[in-house]
mmCIF file of C-alpha atoms in Angstrom:
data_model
loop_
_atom_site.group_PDB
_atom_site.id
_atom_site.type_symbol
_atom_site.label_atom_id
_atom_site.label_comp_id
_atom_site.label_asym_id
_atom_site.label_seq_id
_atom_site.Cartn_x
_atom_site.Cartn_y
_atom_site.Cartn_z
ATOM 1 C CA UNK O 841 -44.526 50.888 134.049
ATOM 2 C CA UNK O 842 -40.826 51.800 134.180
ATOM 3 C CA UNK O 843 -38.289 50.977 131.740
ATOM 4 C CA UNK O 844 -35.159 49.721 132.609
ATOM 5 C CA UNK O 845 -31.916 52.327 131.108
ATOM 6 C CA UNK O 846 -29.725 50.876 128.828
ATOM 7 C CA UNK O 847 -26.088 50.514 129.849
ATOM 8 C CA UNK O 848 -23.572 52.573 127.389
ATOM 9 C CA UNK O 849 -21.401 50.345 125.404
ATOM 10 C CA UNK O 850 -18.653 52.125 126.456
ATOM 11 C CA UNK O 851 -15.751 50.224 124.808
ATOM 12 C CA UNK O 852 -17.250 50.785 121.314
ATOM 13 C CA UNK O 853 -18.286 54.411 122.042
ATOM 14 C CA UNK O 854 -14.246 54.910 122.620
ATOM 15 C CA UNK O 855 -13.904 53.671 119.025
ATOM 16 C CA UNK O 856 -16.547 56.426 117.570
ATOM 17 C CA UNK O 857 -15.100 59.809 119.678
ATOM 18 C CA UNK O 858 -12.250 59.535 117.488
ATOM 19 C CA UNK O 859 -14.315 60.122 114.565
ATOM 20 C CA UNK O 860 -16.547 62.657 115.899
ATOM 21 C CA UNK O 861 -15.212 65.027 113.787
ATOM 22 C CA UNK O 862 -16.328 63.138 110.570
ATOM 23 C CA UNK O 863 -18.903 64.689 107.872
ATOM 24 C CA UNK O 864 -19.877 61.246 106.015
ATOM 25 C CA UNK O 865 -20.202 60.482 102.229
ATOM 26 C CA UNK O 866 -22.612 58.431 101.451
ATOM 27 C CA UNK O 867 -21.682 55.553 98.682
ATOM 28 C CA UNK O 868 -21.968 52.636 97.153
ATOM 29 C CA UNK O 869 -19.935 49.626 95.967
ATOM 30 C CA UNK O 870 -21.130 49.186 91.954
ATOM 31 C CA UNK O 871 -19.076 45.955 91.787
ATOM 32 C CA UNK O 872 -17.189 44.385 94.419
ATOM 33 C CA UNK O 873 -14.694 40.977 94.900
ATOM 34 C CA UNK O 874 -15.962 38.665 97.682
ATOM 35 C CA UNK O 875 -13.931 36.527 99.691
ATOM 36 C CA UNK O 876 -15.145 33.657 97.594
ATOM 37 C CA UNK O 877 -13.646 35.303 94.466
ATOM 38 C CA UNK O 878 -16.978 35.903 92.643
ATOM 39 C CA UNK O 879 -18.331 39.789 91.698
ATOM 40 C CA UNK O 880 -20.772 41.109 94.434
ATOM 41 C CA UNK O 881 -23.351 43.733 93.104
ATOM 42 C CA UNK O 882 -24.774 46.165 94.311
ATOM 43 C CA UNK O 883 -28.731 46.325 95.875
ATOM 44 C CA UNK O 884 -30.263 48.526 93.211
ATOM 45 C CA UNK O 885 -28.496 45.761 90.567
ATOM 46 C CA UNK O 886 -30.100 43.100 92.221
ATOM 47 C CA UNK O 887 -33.186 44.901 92.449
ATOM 48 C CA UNK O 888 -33.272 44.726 96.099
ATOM 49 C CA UNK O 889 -33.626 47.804 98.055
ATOM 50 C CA UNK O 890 -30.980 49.866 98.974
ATOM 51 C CA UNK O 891 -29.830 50.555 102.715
ATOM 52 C CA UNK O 892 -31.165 53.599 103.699
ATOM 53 C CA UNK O 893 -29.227 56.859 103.696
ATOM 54 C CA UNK O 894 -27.231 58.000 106.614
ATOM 55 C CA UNK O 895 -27.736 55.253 109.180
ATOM 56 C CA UNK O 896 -23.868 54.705 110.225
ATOM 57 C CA UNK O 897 -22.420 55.955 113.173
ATOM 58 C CA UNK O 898 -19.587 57.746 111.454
ATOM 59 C CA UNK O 899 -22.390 59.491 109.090
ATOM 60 C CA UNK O 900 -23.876 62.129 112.367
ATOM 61 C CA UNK O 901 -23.914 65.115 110.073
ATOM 62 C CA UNK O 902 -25.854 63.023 107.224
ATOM 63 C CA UNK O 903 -27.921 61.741 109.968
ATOM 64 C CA UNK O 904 -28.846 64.651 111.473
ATOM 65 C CA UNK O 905 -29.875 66.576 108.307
ATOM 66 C CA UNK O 906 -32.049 63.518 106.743
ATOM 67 C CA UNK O 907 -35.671 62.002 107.792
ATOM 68 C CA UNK O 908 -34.319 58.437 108.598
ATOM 69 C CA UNK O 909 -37.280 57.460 110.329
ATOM 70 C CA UNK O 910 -39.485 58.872 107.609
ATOM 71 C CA UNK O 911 -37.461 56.342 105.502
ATOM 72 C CA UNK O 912 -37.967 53.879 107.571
ATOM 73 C CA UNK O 913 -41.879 53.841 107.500
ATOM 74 C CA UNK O 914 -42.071 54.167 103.921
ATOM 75 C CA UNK O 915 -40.491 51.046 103.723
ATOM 76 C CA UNK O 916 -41.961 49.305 106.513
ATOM 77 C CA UNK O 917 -45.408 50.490 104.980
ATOM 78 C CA UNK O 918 -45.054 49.090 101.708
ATOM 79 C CA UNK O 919 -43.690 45.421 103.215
ATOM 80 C CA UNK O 920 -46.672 45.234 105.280
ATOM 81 C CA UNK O 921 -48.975 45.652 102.735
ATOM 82 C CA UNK O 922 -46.982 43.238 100.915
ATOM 83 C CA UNK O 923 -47.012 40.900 103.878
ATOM 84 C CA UNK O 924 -50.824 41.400 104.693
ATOM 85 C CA UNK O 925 -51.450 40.796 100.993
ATOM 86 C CA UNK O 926 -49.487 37.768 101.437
ATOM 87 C CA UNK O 927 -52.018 37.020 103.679
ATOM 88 C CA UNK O 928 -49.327 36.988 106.938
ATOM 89 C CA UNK O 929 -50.892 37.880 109.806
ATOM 90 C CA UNK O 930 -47.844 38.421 112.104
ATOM 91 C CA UNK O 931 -45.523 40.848 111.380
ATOM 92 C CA UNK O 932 -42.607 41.734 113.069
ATOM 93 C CA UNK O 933 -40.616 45.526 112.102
ATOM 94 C CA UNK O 934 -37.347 45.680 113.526
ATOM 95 C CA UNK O 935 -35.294 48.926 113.588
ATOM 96 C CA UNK O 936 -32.507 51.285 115.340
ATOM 97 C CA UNK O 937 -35.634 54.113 116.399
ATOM 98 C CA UNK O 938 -33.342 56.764 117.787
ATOM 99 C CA UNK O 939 -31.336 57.178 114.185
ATOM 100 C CA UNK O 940 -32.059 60.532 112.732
ATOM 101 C CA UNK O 941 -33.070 64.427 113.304
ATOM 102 C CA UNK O 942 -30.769 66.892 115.543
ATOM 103 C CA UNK O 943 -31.081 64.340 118.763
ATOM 104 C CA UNK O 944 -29.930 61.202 115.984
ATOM 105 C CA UNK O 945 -28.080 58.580 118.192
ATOM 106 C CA UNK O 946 -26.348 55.245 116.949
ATOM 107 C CA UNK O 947 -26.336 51.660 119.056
ATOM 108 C CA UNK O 948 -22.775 53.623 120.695
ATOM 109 C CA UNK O 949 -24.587 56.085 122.023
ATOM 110 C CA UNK O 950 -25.731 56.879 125.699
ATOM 111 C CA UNK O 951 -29.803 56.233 125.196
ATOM 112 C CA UNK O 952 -32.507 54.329 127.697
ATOM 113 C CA UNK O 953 -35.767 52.591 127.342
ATOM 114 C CA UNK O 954 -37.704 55.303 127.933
ATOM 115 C CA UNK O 955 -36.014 57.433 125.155
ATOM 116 C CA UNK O 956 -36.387 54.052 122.835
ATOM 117 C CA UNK O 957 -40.298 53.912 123.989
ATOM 118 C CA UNK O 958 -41.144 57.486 122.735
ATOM 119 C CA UNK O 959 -39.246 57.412 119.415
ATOM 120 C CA UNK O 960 -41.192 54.625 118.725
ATOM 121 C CA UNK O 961 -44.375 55.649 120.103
ATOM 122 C CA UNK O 962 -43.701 58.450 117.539
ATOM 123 C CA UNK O 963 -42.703 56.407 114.595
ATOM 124 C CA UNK O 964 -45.773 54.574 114.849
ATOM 125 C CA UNK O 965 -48.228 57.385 115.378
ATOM 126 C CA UNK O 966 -47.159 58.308 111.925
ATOM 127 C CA UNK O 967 -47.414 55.285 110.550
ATOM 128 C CA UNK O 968 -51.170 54.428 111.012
ATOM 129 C CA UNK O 969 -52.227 57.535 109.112
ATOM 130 C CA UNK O 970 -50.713 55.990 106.236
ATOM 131 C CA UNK O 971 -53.439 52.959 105.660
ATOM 132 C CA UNK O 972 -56.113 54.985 106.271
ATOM 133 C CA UNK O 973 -56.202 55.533 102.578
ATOM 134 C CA UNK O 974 -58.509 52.046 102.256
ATOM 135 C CA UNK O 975 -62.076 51.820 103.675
ATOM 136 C CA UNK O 976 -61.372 48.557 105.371
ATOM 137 C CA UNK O 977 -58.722 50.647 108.012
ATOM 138 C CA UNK O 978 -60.855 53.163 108.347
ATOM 139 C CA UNK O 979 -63.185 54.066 111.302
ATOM 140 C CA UNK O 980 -61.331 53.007 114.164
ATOM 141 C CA UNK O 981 -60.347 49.681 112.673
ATOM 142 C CA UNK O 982 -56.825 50.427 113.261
ATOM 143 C CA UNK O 983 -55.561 49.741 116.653
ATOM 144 C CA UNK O 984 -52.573 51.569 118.303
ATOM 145 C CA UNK O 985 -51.984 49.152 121.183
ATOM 146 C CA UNK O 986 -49.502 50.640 123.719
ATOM 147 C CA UNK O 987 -47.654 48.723 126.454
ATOM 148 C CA UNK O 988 -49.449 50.645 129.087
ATOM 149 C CA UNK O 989 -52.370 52.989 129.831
ATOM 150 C CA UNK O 990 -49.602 55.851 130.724
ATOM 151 C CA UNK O 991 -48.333 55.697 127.290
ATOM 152 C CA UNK O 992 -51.602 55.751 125.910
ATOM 153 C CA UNK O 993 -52.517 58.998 128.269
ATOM 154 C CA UNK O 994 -49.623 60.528 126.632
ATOM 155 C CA UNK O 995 -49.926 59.741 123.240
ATOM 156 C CA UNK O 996 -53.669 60.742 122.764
ATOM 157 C CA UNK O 997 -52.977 64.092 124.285
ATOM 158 C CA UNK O 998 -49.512 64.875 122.204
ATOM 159 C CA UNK O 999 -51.258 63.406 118.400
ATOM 160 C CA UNK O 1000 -54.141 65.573 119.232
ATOM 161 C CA UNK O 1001 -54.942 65.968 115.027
ATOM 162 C CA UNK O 1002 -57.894 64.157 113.454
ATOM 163 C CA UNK O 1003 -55.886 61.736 111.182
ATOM 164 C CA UNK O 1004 -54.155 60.251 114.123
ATOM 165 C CA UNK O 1005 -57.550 60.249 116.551
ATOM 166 C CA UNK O 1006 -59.179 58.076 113.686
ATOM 167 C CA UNK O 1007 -57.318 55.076 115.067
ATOM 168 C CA UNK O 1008 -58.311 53.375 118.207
ATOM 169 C CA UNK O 1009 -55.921 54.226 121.138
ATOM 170 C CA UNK O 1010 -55.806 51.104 123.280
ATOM 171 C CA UNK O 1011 -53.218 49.168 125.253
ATOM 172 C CA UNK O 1012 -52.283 45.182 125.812
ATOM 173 C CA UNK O 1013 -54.451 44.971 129.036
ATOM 174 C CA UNK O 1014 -57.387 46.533 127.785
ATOM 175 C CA UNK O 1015 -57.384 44.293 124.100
ATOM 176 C CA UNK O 1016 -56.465 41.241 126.259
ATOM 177 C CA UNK O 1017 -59.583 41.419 128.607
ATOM 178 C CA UNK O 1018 -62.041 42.440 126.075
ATOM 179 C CA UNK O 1019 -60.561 39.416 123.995
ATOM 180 C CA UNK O 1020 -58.974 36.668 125.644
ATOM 181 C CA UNK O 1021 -61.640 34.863 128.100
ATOM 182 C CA UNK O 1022 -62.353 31.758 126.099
ATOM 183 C CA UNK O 1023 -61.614 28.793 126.623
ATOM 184 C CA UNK O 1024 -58.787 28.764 123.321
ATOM 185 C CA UNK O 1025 -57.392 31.943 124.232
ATOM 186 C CA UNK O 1026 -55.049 31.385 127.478
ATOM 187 C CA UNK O 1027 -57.563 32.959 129.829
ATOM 188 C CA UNK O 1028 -57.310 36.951 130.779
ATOM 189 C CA UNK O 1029 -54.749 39.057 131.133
ATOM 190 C CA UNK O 1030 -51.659 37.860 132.521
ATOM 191 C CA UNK O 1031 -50.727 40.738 134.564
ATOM 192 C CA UNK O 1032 -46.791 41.943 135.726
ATOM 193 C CA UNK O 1033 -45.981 41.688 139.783
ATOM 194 C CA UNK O 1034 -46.681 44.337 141.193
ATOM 195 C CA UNK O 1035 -49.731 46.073 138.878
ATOM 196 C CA UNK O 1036 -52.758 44.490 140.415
ATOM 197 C CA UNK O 1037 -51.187 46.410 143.905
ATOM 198 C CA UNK O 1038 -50.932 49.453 142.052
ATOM 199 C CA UNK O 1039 -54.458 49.064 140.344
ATOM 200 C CA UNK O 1040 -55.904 48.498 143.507
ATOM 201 C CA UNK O 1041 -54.007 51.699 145.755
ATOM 202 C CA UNK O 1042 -55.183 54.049 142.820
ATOM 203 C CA UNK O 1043 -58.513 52.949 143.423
ATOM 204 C CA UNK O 1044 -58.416 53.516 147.130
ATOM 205 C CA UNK O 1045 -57.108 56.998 146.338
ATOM 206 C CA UNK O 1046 -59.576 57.894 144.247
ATOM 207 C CA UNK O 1047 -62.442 57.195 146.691
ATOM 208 C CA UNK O 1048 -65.888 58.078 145.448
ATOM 209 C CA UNK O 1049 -64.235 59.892 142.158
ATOM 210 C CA UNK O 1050 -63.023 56.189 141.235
ATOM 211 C CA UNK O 1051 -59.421 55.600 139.989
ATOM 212 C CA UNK O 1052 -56.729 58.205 141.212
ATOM 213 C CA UNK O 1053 -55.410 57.730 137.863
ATOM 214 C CA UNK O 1054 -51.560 56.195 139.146
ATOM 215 C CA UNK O 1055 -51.295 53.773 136.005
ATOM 216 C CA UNK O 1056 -52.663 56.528 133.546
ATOM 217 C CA UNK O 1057 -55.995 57.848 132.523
ATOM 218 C CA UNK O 1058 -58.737 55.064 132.353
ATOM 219 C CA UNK O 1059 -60.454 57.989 129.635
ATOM 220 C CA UNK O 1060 -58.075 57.510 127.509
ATOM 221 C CA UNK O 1061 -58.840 54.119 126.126
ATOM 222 C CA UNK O 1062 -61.117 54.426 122.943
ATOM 223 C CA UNK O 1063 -64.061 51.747 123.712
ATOM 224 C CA UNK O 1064 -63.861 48.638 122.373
ATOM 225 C CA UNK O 1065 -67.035 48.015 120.403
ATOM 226 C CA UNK O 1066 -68.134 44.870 118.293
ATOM 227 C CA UNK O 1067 -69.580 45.757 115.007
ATOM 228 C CA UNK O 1068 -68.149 49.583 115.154
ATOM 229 C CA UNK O 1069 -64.458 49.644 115.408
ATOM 230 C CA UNK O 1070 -64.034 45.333 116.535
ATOM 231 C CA UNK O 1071 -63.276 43.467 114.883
ATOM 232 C CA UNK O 1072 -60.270 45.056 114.458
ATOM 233 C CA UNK O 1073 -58.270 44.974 110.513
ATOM 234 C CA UNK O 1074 -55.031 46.287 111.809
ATOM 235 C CA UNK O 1075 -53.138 45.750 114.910
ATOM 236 C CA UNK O 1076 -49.822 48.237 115.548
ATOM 237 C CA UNK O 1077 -48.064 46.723 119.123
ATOM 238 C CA UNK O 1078 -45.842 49.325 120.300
ATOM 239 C CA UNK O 1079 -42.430 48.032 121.715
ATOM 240 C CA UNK O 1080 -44.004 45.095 124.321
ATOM 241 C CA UNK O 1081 -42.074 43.676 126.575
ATOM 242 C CA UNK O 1082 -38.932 45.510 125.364
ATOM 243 C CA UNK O 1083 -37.855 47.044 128.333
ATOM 244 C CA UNK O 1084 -41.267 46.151 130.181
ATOM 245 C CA UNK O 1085 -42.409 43.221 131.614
ATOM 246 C CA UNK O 1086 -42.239 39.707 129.927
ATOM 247 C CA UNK O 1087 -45.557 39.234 130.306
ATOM 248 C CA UNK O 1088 -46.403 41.900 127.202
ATOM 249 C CA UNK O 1089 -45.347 39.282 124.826
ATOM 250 C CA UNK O 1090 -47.536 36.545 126.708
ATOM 251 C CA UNK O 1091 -50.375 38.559 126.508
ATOM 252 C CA UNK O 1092 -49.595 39.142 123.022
ATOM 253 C CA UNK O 1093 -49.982 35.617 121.829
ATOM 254 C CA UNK O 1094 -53.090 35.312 123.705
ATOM 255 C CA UNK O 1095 -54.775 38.699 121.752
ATOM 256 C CA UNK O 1096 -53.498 37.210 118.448
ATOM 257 C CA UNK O 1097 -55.249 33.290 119.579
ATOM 258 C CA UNK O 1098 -58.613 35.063 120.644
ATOM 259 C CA UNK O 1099 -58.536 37.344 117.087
ATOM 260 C CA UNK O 1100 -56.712 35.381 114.142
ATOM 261 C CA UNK O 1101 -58.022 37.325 111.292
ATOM 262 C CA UNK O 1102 -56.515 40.043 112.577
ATOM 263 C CA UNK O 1103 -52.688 41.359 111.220
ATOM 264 C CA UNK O 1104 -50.540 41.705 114.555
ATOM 265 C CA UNK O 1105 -47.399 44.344 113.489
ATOM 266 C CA UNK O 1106 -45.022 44.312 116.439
ATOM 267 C CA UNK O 1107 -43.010 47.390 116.334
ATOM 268 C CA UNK O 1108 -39.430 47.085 118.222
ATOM 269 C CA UNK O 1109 -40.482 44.375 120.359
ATOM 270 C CA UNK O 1110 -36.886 43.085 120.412
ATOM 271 C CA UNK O 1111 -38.232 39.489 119.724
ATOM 272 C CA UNK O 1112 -34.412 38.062 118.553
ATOM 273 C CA UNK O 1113 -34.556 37.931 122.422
ATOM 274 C CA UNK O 1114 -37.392 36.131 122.582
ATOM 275 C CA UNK O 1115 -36.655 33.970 120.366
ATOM 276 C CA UNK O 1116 -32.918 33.629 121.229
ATOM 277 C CA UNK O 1117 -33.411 32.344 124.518
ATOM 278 C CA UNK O 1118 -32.403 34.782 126.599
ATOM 279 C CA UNK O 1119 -35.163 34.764 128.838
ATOM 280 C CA UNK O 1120 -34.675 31.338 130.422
ATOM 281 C CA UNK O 1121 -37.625 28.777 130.194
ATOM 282 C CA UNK O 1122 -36.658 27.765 134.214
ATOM 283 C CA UNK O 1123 -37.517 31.438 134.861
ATOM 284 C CA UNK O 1124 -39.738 32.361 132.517
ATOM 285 C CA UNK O 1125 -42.129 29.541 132.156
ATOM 286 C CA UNK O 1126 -44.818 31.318 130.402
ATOM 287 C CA UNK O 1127 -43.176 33.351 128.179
ATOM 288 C CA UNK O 1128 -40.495 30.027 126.854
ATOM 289 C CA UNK O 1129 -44.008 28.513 125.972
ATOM 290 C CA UNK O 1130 -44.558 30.997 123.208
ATOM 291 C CA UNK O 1131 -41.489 31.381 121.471
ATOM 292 C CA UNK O 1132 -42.163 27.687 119.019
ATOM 293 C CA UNK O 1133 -46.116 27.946 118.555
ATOM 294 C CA UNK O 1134 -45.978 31.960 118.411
ATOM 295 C CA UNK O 1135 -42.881 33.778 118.198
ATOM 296 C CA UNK O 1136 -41.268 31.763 115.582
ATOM 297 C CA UNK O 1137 -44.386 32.174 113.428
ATOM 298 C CA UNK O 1138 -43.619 36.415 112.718
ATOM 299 C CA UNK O 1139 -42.687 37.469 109.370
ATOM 300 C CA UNK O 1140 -39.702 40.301 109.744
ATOM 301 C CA UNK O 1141 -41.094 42.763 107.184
ATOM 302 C CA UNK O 1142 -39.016 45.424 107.642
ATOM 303 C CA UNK O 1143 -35.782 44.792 109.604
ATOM 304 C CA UNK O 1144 -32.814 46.698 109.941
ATOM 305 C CA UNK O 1145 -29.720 45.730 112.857
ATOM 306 C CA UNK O 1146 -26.038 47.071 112.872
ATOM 307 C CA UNK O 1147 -23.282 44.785 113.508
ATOM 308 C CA UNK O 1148 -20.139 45.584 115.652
ATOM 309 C CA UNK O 1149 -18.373 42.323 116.595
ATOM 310 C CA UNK O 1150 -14.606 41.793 115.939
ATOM 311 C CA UNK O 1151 -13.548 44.681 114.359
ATOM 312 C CA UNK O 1152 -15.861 45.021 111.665
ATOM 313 C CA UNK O 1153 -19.439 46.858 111.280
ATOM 314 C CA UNK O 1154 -22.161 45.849 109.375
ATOM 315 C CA UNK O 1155 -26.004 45.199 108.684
ATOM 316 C CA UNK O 1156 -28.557 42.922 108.417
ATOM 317 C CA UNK O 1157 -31.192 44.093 106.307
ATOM 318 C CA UNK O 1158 -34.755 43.035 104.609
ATOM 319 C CA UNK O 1159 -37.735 44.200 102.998
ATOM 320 C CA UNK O 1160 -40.432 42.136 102.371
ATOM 321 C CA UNK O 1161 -40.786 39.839 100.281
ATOM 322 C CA UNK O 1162 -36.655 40.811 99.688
ATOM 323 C CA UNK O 1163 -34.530 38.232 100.550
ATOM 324 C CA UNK O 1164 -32.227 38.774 103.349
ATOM 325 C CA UNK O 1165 -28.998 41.550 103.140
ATOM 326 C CA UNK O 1166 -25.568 41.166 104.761
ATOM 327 C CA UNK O 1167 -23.474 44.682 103.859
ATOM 328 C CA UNK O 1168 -20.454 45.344 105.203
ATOM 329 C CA UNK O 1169 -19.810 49.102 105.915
ATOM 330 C CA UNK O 1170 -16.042 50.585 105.441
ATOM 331 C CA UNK O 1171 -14.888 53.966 106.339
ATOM 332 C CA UNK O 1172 -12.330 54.961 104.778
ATOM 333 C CA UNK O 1173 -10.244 58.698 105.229
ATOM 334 C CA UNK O 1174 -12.166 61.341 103.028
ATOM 335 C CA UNK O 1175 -11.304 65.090 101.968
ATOM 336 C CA UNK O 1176 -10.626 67.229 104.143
ATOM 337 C CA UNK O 1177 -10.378 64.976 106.947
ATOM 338 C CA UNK O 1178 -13.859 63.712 107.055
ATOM 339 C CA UNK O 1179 -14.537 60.157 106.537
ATOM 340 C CA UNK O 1180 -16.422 58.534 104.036
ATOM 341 C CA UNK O 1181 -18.725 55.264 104.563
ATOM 342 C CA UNK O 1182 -19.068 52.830 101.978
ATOM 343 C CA UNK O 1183 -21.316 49.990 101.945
ATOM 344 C CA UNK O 1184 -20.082 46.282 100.643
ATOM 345 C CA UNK O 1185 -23.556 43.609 100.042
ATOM 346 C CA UNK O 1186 -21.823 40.692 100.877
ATOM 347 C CA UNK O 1187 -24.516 38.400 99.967
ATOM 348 C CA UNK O 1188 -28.020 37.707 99.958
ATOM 349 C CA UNK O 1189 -30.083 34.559 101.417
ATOM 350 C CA UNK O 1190 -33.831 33.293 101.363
ATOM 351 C CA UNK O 1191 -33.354 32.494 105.233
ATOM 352 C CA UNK O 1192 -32.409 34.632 108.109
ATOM 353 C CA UNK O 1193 -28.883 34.478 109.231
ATOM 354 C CA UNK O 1194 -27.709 33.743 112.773
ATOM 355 C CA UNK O 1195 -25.699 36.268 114.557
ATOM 356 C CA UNK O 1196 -22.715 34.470 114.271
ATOM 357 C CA UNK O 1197 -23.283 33.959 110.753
ATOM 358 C CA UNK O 1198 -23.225 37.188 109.842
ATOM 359 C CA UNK O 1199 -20.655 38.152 111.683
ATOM 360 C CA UNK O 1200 -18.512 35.286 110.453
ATOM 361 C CA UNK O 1201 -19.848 37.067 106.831
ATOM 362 C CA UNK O 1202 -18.559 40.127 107.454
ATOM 363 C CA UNK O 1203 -14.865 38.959 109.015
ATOM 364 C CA UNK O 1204 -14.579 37.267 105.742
ATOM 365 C CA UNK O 1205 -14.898 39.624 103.215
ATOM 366 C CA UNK O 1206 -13.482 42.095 105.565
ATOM 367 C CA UNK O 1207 -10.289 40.429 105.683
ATOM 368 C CA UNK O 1208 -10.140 39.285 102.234
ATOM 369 C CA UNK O 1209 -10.673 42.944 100.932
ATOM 370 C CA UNK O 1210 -7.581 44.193 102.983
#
């Protein structure tokens, strides 16, 4: 399947060269004014959690010295189990996956899809270790579900160690057919133009020794068995749709319709899009069908976006069962010419903000701390 690059947002990566040569310090406001003229405090007074460490673009050498990601899943592990014990069954984690380690790169960098696909891929090999901890994940009852068989080729050969085989390696296609063909389920697998050609030439060049193997490695896929590792406890969806086909996040709902005692955890699967209408329902009949009775239905458990609108930079942040985060992020001239970031929580709401909201947020308080 390819992945379509990402374009370079070039006008805000003009704004970031001229701080290239900044060495961050990372702090925090104790007690700040808002724009409303009441005292803000801080995350850790609240008893919220606090933004992770080094995640700004003007913080590269904190960045690049720090385990973000490793963060990241600590967090994201502890709000699903909170979710799942919650009794949610769809998840949704939502985070920048290229932030962190010698490579780290902000949303003003120069990245693509396929870069996106493998950090993730990564992020959530070493997350499914983490539950096997409890019986009930255990023996294949864990399901890494990748976006394609290609993906799946390649992650089964690079996490080669035991705790990472214990999971089943799988991808959309292969849960969709061995699922969805009831009557309540949507039918089979709604497969992307152009695969069924490709299916059927790698057949044809395989001749008698069966698939030529263009889509990936049919012996890859773990076996789906009923009563062994199916039902399934766990589901981790890596990145569908997001930079794939649309039809990832159809075939999605119909997995989740044909098992709903499993817990679906989409990984990066850029679903504000979804959800945002920017696929059009005139083009995308299908997919606009399962953005009210699915979509919509996802619990963001752990969710993390930058802001850069306007002038000002900021985050969006939550960890469940947290309520909602808006900080605005200042940098401000440091010693020795370096810059140092400091992070403002706005507010905090029981309901996710729009876009615009929090960007109208951040002007605010932005302007009224000038």
């Amino acid at each position: 399947m390819s992945r379509v690059s990402l374009a370079a947002l070039v006008s805000l990566a003009i704004l970031v060269s001229g701080c290239n040569a900044f060495t961050s310090t990372y702090t925090r406001c104790g007690s700040v004014s808002s724009v409303f003229g009441q005292q803000q405090q801080s995350s850790s007074a609240l008893n919220l959690t606090p933004l992770p460490k080094g995640i700004s673009p003007f913080e590269k050498s904190l960045s690049k010295n720090i385990d973000i990601q490793g963060d990241f899943r600590k967090s994201s592990k502890q709000a699903i189990d909170a979710a799942i014990g919650n009794n949610m069954k769809r998840v949704e984690i939502e985070f920048p996956p290229l932030l962190g380690g010698s490579q780290s790169k902000s949303q003003f960098d120069d990245f693509d899809n396929i870069q996106e696909l493998d950090k993730n891929k990564e992020w959530t090999m070493q997350l499914a270790p983490t539950f096997l901890g409890e019986k009930e994940y255990q023996k294949g009852r864990v399901w890494m579900i990748f976006p394609d068989l290609k993906e799946c080729e390649l992650a089964k050969a690079e996490w080669a160690g035991q705790r990472y085989q214990e999971a089943t390696f799988t991808t959309i296609q292969a849960v969709t057919n061995y699922l969805a063909t009831g009557e309540n389920s949507g039918g089979g697998y709604d497969a992307p133009w152009g695969e069924n050609l490709m299916s059927g030439l790698s057949k044809i060049m395989g001749g008698k020794d069966g698939d030529a193997g263009l889509l990936g490695d049919q012996a890859s896929l773990d076996p789906l068995v009923e009563g062994e590792n199916s039902p399934a406890r766990l589901w981790l969806v890596i990145q569908p749709g997001n930079g794939g086909p649309v039809e990832d996040w159809v075939n999605c709902e119909k997995m989740a319709l044909s098992s709903p005692d499993t817990t679906m955890v989409v990984i990066n699967g850029a679903l504000d899009k979804v959800r945002g209408g920017f696929y059009p329902a005139v083009f995308f009949p299908k997919l606009a069908a399962t953005v009210d009775r699915f979509w919509k239905k996802f619990e963001p458990a752990f969710y993390l976006k930058p802001f850069s609108d306007k002038g000002v930079y900021g985050w969006l942040y939550r960890v469940y069962p947290e309520p909602w985060q808006v900080h605005l992020e200042i940098v401000k001239p440091g010693k020795d010419g370096n810059a140092e970031v400091e992070y403002m929580l706005v507010d905090t709401m029981d309901e996710k903000p729009s876009y615009d909201k929090v960007v109208s947020m951040l002007l605010s308080v932005s302007q009224a701390n000038k």
